[in-house]
Coordinates of C-alpha atoms in Angstrom, one line a residue:
X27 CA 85.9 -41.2 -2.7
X28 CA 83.4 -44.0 -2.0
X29 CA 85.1 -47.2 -2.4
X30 CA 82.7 -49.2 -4.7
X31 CA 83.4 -53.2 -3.0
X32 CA 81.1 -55.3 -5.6
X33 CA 84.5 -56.4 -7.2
X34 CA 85.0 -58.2 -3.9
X35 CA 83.6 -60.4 -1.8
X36 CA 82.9 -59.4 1.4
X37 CA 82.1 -60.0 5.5
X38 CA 80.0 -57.5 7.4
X39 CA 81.4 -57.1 10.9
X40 CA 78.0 -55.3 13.0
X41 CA 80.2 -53.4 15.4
X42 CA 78.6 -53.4 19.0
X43 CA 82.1 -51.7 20.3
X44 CA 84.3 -54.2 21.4
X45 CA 88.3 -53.0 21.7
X46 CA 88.4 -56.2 19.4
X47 CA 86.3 -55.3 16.2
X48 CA 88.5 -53.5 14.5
X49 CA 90.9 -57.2 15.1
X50 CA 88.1 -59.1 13.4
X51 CA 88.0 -57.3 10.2
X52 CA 91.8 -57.1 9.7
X53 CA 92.2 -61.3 10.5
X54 CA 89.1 -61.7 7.6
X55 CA 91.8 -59.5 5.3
X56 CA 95.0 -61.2 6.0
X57 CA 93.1 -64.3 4.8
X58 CA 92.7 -61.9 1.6
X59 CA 88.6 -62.0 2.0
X60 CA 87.0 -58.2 1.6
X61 CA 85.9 -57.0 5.4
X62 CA 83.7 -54.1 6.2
X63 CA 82.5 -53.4 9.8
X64 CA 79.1 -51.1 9.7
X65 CA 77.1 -49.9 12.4
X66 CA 75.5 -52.3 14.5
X67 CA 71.8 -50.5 13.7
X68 CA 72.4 -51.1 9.8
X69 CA 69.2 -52.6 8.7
X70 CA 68.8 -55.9 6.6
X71 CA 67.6 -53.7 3.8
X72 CA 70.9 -52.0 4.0
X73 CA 72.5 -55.1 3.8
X74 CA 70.7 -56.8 1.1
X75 CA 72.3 -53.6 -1.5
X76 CA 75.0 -55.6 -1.4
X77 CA 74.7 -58.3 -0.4
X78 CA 77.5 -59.9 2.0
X79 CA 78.7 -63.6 1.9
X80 CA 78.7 -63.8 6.1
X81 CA 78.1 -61.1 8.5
X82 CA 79.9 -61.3 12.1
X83 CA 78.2 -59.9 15.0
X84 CA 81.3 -58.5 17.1
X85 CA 81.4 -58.3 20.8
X86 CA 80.9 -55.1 23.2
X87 CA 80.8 -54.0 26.9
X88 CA 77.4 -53.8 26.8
X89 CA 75.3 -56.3 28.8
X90 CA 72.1 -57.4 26.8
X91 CA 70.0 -57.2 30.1
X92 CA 70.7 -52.9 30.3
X93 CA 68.4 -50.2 29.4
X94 CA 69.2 -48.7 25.5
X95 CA 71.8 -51.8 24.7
X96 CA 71.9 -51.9 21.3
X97 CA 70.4 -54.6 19.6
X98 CA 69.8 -55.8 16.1
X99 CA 67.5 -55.9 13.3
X100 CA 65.7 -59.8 13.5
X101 CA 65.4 -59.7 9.5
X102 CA 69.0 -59.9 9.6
X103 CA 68.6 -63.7 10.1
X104 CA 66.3 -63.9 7.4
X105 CA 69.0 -63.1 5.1
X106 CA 69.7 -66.6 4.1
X107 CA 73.7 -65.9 4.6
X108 CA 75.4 -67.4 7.5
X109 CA 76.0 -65.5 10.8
X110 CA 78.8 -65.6 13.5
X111 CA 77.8 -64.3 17.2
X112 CA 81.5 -63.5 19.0
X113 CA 80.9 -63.1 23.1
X114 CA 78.0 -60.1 23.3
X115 CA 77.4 -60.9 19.7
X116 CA 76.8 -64.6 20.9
X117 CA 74.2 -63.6 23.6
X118 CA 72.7 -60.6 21.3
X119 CA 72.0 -64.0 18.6
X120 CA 70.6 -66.1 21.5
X121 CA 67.9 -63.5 23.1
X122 CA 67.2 -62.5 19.6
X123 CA 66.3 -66.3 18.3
X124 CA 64.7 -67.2 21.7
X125 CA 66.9 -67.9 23.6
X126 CA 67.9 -66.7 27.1
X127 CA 70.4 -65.2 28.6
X128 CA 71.5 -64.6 32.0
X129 CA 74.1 -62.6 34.2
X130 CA 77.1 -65.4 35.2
X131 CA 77.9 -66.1 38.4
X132 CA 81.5 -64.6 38.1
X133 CA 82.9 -62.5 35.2
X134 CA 84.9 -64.9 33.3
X135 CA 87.9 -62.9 31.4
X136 CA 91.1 -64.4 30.6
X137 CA 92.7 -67.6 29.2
X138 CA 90.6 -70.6 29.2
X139 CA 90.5 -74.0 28.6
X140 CA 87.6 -75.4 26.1
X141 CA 87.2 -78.8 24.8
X142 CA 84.6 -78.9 21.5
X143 CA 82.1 -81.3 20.4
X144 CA 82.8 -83.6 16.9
X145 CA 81.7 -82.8 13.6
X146 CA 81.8 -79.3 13.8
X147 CA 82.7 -77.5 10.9
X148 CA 84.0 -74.0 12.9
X149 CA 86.2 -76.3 14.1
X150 CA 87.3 -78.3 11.7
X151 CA 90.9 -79.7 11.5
X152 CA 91.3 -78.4 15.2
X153 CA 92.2 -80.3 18.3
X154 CA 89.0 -81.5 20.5
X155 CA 90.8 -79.1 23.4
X156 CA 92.2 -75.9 23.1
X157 CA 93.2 -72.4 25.0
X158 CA 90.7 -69.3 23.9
X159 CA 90.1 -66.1 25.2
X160 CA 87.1 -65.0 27.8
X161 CA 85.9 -61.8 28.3
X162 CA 82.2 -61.7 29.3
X163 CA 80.2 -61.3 32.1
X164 CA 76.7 -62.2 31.0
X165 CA 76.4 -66.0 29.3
X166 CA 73.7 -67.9 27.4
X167 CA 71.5 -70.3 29.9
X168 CA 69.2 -71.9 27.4
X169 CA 69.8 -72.0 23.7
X170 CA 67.4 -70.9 20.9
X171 CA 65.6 -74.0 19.4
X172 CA 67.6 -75.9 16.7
X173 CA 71.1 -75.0 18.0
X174 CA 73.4 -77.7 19.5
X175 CA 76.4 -77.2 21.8
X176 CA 79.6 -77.1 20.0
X177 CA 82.1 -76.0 22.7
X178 CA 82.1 -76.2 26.4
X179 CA 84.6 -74.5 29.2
X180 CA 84.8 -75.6 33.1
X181 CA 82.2 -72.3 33.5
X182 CA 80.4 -72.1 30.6
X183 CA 78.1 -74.8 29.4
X184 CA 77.9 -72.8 26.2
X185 CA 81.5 -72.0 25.0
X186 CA 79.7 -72.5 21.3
X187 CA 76.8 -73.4 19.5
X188 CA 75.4 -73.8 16.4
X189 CA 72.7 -73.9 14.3
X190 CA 73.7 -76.1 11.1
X191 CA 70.7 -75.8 8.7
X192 CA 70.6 -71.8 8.7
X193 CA 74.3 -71.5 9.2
X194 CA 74.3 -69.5 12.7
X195 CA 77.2 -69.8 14.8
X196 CA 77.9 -68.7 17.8
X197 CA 81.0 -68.3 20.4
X198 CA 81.7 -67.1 23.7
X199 CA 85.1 -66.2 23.6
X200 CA 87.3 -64.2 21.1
X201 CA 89.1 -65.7 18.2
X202 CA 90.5 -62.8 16.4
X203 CA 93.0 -62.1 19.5
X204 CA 96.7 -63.5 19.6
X205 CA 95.7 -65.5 23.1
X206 CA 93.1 -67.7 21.5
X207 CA 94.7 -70.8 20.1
X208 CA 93.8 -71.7 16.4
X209 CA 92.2 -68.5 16.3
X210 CA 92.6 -67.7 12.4
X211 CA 92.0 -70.9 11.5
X212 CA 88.8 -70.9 13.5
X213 CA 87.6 -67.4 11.1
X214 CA 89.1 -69.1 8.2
X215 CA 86.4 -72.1 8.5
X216 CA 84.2 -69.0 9.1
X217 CA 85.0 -67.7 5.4
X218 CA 85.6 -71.0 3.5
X219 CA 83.8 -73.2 4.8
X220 CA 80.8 -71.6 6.0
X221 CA 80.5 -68.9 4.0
X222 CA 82.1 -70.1 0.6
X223 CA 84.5 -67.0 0.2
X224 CA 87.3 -66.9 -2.8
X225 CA 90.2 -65.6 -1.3
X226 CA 90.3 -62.1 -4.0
X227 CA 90.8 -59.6 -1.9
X228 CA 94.5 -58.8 -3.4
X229 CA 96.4 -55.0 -2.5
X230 CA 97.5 -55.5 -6.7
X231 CA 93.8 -55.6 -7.8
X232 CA 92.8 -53.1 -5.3
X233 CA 95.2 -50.5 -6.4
X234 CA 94.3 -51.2 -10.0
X235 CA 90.6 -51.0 -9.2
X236 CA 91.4 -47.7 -6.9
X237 CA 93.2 -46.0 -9.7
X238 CA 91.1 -46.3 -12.0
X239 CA 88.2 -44.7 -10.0
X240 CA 90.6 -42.0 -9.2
X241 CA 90.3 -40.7 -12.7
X242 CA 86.7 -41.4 -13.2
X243 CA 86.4 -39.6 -10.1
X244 CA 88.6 -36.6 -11.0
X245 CA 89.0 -36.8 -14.5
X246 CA 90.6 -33.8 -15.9
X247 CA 90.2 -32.0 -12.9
X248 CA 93.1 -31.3 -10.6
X249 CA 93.9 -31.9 -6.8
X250 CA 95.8 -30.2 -3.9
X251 CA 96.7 -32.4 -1.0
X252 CA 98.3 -31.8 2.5
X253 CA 101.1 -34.1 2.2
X254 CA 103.0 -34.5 6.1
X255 CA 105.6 -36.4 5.2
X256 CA 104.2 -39.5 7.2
X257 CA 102.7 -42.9 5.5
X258 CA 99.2 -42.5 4.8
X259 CA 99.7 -38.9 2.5
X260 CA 102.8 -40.2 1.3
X261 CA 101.0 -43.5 -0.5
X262 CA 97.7 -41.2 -1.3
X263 CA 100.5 -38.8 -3.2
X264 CA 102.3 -41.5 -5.4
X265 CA 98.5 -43.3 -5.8
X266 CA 97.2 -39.8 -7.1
X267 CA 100.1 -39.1 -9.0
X268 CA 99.9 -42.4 -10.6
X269 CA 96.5 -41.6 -11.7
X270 CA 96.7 -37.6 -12.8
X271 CA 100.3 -37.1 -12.9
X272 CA 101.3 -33.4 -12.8
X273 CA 97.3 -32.5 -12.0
X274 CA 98.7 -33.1 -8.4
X275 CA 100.0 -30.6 -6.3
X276 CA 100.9 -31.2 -2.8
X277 CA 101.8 -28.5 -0.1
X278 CA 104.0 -29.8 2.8
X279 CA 103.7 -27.1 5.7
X280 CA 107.0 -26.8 7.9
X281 CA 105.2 -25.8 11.0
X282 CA 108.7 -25.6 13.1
X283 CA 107.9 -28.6 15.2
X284 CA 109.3 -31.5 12.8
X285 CA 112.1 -34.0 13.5
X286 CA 115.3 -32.8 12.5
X287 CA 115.8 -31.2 8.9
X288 CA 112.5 -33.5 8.0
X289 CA 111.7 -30.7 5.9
X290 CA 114.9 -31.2 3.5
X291 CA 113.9 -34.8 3.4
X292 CA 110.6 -34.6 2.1
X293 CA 111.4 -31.9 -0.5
X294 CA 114.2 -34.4 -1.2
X295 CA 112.3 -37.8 -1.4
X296 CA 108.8 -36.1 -3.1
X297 CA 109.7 -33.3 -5.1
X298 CA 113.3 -34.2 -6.1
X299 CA 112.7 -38.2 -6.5
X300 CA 109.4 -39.0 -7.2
X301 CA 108.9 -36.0 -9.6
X302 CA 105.7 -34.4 -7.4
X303 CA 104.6 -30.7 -7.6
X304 CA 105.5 -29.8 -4.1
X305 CA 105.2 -26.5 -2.6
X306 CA 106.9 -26.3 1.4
X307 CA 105.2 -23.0 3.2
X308 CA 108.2 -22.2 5.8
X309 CA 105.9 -21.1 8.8
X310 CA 107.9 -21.8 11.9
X311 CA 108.3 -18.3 13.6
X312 CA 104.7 -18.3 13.1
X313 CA 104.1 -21.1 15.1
X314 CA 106.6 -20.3 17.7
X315 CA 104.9 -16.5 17.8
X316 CA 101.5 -18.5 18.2
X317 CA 102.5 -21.0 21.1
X318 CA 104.3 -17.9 22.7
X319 CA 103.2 -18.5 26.8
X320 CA 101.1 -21.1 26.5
X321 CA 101.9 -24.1 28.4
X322 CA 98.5 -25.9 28.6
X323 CA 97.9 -29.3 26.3
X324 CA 95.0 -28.9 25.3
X325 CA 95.1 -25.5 24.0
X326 CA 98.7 -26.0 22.2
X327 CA 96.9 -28.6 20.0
X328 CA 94.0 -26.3 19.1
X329 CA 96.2 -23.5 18.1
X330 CA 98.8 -25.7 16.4
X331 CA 96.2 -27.2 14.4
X332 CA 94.2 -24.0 14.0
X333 CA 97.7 -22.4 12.5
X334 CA 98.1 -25.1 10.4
X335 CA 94.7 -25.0 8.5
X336 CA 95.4 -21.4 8.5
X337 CA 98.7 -21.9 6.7
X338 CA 97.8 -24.6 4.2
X339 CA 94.6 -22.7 3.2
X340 CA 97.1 -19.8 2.2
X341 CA 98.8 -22.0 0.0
X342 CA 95.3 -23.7 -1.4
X343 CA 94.4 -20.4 -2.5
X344 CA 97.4 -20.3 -5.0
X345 CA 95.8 -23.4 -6.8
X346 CA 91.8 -22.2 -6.7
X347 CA 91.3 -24.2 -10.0
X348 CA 91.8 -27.2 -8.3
X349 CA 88.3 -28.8 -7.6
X350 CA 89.6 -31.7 -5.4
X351 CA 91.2 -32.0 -1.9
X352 CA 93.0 -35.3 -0.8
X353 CA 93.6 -36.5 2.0
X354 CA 95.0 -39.5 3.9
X355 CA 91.9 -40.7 6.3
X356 CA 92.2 -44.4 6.5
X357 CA 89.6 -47.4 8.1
X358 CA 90.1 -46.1 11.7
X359 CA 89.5 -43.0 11.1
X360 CA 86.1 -43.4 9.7
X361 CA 85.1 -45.7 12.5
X362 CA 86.1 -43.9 14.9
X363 CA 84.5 -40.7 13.4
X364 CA 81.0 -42.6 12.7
X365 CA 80.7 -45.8 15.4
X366 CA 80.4 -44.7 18.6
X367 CA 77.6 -46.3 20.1
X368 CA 76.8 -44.1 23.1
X369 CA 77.4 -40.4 21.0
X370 CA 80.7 -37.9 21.8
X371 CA 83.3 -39.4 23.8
X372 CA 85.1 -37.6 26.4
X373 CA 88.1 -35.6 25.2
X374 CA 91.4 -37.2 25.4
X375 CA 93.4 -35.1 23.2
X376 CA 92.0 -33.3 19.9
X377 CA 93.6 -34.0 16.3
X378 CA 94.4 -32.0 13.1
X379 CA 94.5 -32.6 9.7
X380 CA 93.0 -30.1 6.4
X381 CA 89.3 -30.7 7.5
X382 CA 87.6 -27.0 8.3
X383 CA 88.8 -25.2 5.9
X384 CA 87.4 -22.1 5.4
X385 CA 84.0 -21.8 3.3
X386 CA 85.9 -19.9 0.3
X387 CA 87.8 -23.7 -0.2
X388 CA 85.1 -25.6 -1.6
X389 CA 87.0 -28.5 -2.6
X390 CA 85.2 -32.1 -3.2
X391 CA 87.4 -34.7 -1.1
X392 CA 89.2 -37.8 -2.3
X393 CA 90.2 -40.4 0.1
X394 CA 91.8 -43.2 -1.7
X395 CA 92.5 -44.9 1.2
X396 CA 89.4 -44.8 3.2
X397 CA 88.8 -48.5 3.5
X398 CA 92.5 -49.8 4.6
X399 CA 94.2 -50.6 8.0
X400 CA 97.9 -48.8 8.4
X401 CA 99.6 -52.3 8.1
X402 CA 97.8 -52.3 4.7
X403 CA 98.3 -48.9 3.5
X404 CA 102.1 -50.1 3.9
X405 CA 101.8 -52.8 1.8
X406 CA 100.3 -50.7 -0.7
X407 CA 103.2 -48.6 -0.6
X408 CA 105.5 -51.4 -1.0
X409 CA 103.4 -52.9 -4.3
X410 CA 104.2 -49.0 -5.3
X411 CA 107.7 -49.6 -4.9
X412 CA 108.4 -46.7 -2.4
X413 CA 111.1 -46.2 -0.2
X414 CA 110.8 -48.8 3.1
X415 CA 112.5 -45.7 4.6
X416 CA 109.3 -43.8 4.3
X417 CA 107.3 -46.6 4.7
X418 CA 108.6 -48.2 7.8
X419 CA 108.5 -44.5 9.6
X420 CA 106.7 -44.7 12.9
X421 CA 103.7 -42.3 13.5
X422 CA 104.2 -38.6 14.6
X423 CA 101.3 -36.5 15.9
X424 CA 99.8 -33.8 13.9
X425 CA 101.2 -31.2 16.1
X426 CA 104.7 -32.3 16.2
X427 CA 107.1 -31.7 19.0
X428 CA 104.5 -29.2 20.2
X429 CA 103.2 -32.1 22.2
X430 CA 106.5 -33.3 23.3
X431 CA 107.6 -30.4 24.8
X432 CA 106.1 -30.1 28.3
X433 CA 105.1 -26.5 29.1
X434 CA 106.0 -23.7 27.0
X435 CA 107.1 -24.3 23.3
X436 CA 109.9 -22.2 22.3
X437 CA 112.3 -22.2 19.3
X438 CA 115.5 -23.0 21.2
X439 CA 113.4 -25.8 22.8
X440 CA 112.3 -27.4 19.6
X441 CA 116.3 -27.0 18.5
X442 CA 117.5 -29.0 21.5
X443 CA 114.8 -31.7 21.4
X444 CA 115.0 -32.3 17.7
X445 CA 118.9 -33.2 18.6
X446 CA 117.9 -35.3 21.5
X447 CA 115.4 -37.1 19.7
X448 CA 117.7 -37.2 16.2
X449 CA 119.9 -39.9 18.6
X450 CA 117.0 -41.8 20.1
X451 CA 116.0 -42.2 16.4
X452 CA 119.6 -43.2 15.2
X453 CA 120.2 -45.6 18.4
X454 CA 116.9 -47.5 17.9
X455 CA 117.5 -47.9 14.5
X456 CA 120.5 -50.2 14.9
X457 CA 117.7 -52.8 16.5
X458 CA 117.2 -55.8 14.5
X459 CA 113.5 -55.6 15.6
X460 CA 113.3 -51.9 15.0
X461 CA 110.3 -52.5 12.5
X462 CA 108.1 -54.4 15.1
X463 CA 108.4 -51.0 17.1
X464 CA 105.3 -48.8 17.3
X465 CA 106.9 -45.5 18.0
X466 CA 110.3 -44.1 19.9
X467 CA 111.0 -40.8 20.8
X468 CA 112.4 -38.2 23.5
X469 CA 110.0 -35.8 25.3
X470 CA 111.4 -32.6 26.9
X471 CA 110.7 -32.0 30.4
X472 CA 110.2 -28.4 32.0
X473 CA 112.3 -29.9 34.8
X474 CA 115.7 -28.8 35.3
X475 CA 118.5 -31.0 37.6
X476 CA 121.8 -30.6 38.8
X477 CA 124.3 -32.6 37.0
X478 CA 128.5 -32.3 36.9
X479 CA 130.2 -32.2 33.5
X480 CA 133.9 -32.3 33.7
X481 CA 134.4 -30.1 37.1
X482 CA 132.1 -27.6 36.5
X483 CA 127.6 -27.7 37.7
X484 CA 125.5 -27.8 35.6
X485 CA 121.9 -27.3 35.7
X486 CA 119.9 -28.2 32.3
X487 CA 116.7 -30.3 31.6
X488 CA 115.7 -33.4 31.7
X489 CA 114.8 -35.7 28.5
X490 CA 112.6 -38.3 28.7
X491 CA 112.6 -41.3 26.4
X492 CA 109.3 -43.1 25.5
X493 CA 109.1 -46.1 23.5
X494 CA 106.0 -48.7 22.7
X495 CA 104.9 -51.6 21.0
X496 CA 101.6 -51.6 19.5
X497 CA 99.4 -52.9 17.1
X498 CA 97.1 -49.9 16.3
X499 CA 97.7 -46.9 19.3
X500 CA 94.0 -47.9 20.9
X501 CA 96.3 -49.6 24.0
X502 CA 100.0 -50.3 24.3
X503 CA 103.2 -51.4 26.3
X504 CA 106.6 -50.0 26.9
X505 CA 109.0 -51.1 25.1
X506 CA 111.9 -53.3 26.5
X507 CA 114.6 -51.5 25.1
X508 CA 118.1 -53.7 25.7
X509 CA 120.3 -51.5 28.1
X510 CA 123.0 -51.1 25.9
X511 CA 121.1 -49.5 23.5
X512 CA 119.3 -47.4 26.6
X513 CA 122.7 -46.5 27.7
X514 CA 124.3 -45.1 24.1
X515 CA 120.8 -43.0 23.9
X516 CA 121.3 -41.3 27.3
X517 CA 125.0 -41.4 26.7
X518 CA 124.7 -39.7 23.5
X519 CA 122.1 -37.6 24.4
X520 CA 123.7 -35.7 28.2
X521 CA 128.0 -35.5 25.5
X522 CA 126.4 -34.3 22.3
X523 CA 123.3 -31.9 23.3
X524 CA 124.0 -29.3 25.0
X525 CA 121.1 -28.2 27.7
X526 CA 120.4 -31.6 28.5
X527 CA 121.9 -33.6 31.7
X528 CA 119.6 -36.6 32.8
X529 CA 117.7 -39.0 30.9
X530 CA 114.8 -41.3 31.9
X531 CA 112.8 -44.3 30.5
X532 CA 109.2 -44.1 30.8
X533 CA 107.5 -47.5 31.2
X534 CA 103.8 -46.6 31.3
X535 CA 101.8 -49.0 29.7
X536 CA 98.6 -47.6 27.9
X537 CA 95.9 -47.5 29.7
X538 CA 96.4 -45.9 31.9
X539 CA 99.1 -43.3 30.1
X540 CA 98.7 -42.3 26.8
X541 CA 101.4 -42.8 24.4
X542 CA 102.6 -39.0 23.6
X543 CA 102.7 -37.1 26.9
X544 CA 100.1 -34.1 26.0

């Protein structure tokens, strides 16, 4: 479903690849202004459609100096709206406007200290010195005509400057991350002040707005949609079903690699409580038949997702009236399907979800949520009034334990690390700061150790325990888990499940680990 954003307000974010840009849009929202990031080769002509109230030119890891870096369309200053360079978005503006730019003497990357100039309205209300955050290599040497200097660090003459009749800005460093002092109130004078935003980008009115178009969309069609159990096709569910009602029907596919009895709950919670058409295709010896002597990670993906498409497009047969497919893609997705800036990225590990269906499915899609950040999706859950048990669930992987289980996948493995991971999940739980917790779980490792229970040897495997905190899975750091909780896990885990003796903690950090271990 194209999302049609003339109701709102809204800041274009020219995305030139920085690990940050995705950071930008989401501090424009929580100050409730409409954000959009676009391709960083989006025209003016594109632009002027719709016209934005500021665009943001976002940093990168490109240098402006190498063959093929990607630039920017000049009209885009003829726009008359006002424009924020951040750090290669900064030296992008200044080579573009005549300025020039050169390679710095030393990268400068880190915490720095940077004292700003008066009567600046970026910075208004801030103190004349303050901590940001560097990350550049490259910095501007002579400014374009008509810009002044607005900040200054020990290394960079040009920390900020600005441009006050056309309402160009332009900083070195990075505002939108947690290290930069004053960072959102920096954007804020951005929107507000600069711009002249009204703070209407509300979840209330978007879910009003979104149903609506839902049943203009589908109108007295009807819609089958892969529901996981997990946030994003749990809100897209109660959001279609609040538009069409009974016209939804939703097939949950028990591939035999869930958490423990997950299956009950979500026939429970969807079809029991919230009164959804839910069909559950039992497929698990299929599966395990499928996975049968393969041990390598790649491949158990591709034919765990393979299965599954196979499986739900059985059960999509059974509703060929239905004209419409949902499905839960959300903001990240569709940048990271349509952003890259150098073409196909190296494989890290492949996903699933009910795209490739086969040719005879010729459903149209609807993807309700295809212009919101997780943390927002669970907000629009919670204006829904669903369950904070299903909305406060951490992520699991499209293919399930499959990717937790080193090696081989096997049934009596899956039984033994649902139970080792059913305590993990129960221990964690009891945290107070369990909800600032990106993911926990166990991993099963095709290594087996000596151990003594009681008098007797034993020799069972070894379960790992992997826990992170993240904002959104692109990097992340171990969790540090009190040891008394670590203790009743392992504890718990080597008395009640039997076929496990020894538990470790991974602390990998990613990079250069991933988070799930295939």
């Amino acid at each position: 479903m194209a999302t049609d954003h003339s109701k709102f307000q809204r800041i274009v974010i020219l995305d030139y690849g920085s690990q940050y840009t995705q950071l930008i849009a989401r501090r424009i929202r929580e100050q409730q202004v409409f954000s959009e990031i676009v391709r960083f080769d989006t025209t003016a002509a594109k632009l002027r459609e719709n016209m934005p109230k500021g665009i943001i030119l976002s940093g990168g890891p490109n240098s402006v100096f190498e063959e093929g870096a990607p630039g920017i369309d000049p009209e885009i200053f003829n726009l008359g709206v006002p424009v924020l360079g951040v750090c290669y978005g900064m030296q992008l503006m200044s080579q573009t406007l005549g300025g020039k730019v050169e390679p710095g003497a030393a990268r400068e990357y880190g915490k720095t200290e940077m004292a700003t100039e008066p009567d600046n309205i970026l910075f208004a209300g801030l103190p004349r010195s303050f901590v940001v955050w560097m990350s550049h290599g490259d910095r501007v040497a002579a400014i374009p005509e008509g810009f002044k200097v607005s900040a200054t660090s020990a290394n960079c003459p040009y920390a900020a400057i600005r441009d006050e009749s056309r309402r160009f800005y332009a900083i070195q460093f990075h505002p939108e991350v947690v290290h930069t002092q004053h960072g959102s109130q920096i954007i804020g004078n951005f929107l507000f002040k600069i711009c002249g935003c009204a703070a209407d980008w509300k979840l209330s009115t978007w879910i009003e707005d979104t149903v609506e178009k839902l049943r203009a969309q589908i109108g007295d069609e009807e819609v089958v949609l892969g529901l996981s159990g997990g946030v994003d096709s749990s809100v897209v569910a109660v959001l279609l079903h609040k538009a069409i009602g009974r016209r939804l029907h939703c097939i949950f596919v028990d591939n035999g690699l869930l958490r423990a009895n997950e299956d009950v709950q979500v026939e429970r919670m969807f079809k029991t409580k919230l009164g959804l058409d839910l069909t559950v295709a039992h497929a698990a010896q299929r599966f395990y038949a499928a996975l049968k002597g393969v041990s390598e990670p790649e491949a158990k993906r591709k034919i765990i997702g393979r299965e599954f498409i196979n499986v739900f497009a059985e059960e999509a047969r059974k509703f060929s009236h239905c004209r419409f497919l949902g499905q839960g893609t959300i903001y990240p997705d569709v940048i990271e399907s349509s952003h890259a800036l150098k073409g196909p990225s190296q494989t890290i590990k492949s996903h699933h979800n009910v795209g490739g269906l086969p040719p005879d499915l010729k459903f149209e899609l609807v993807e309700p949520l295809r212009d919101l950040f997780k943390d927002e999706v669970r907000a629009v859950g919670r204006v829904l009034r669903m369950d904070s048990e299903l909305l406060d669930r951490q992520p699991f992987p499209g293919p399930g334990l499959g990717v937790r289980i080193l090696g081989e996948v096997t049934e009596e493995k899956v039984k033994l690390l649902q139970q080792a991971d059913l305590r993990v999940q129960e221990e964690i739980r009891k945290l107070p700061q369990y909800k600032t917790i990106w993911q926990t779980f166990a991993v099963l490792l095709p290594v087996r150790t000596v151990g003594v229970m009681g008098d007797q040897r034993t020799y069972e495997y070894t379960c790992a325990i992997r826990s992170v905190d993240s904002i959104d899975a692109m990097t992340a750091d171990w969790t540090r888990i009190p040891y008394d909780t670590l203790a009743a896990m392992s504890n718990r885990i080597i008395n009640e499940v039997r076929g496990i003796n020894r538990v470790v903690y991974d602390i990998s950090s990613k990079p250069p680990a991933t988070i799930e271990w295939e």
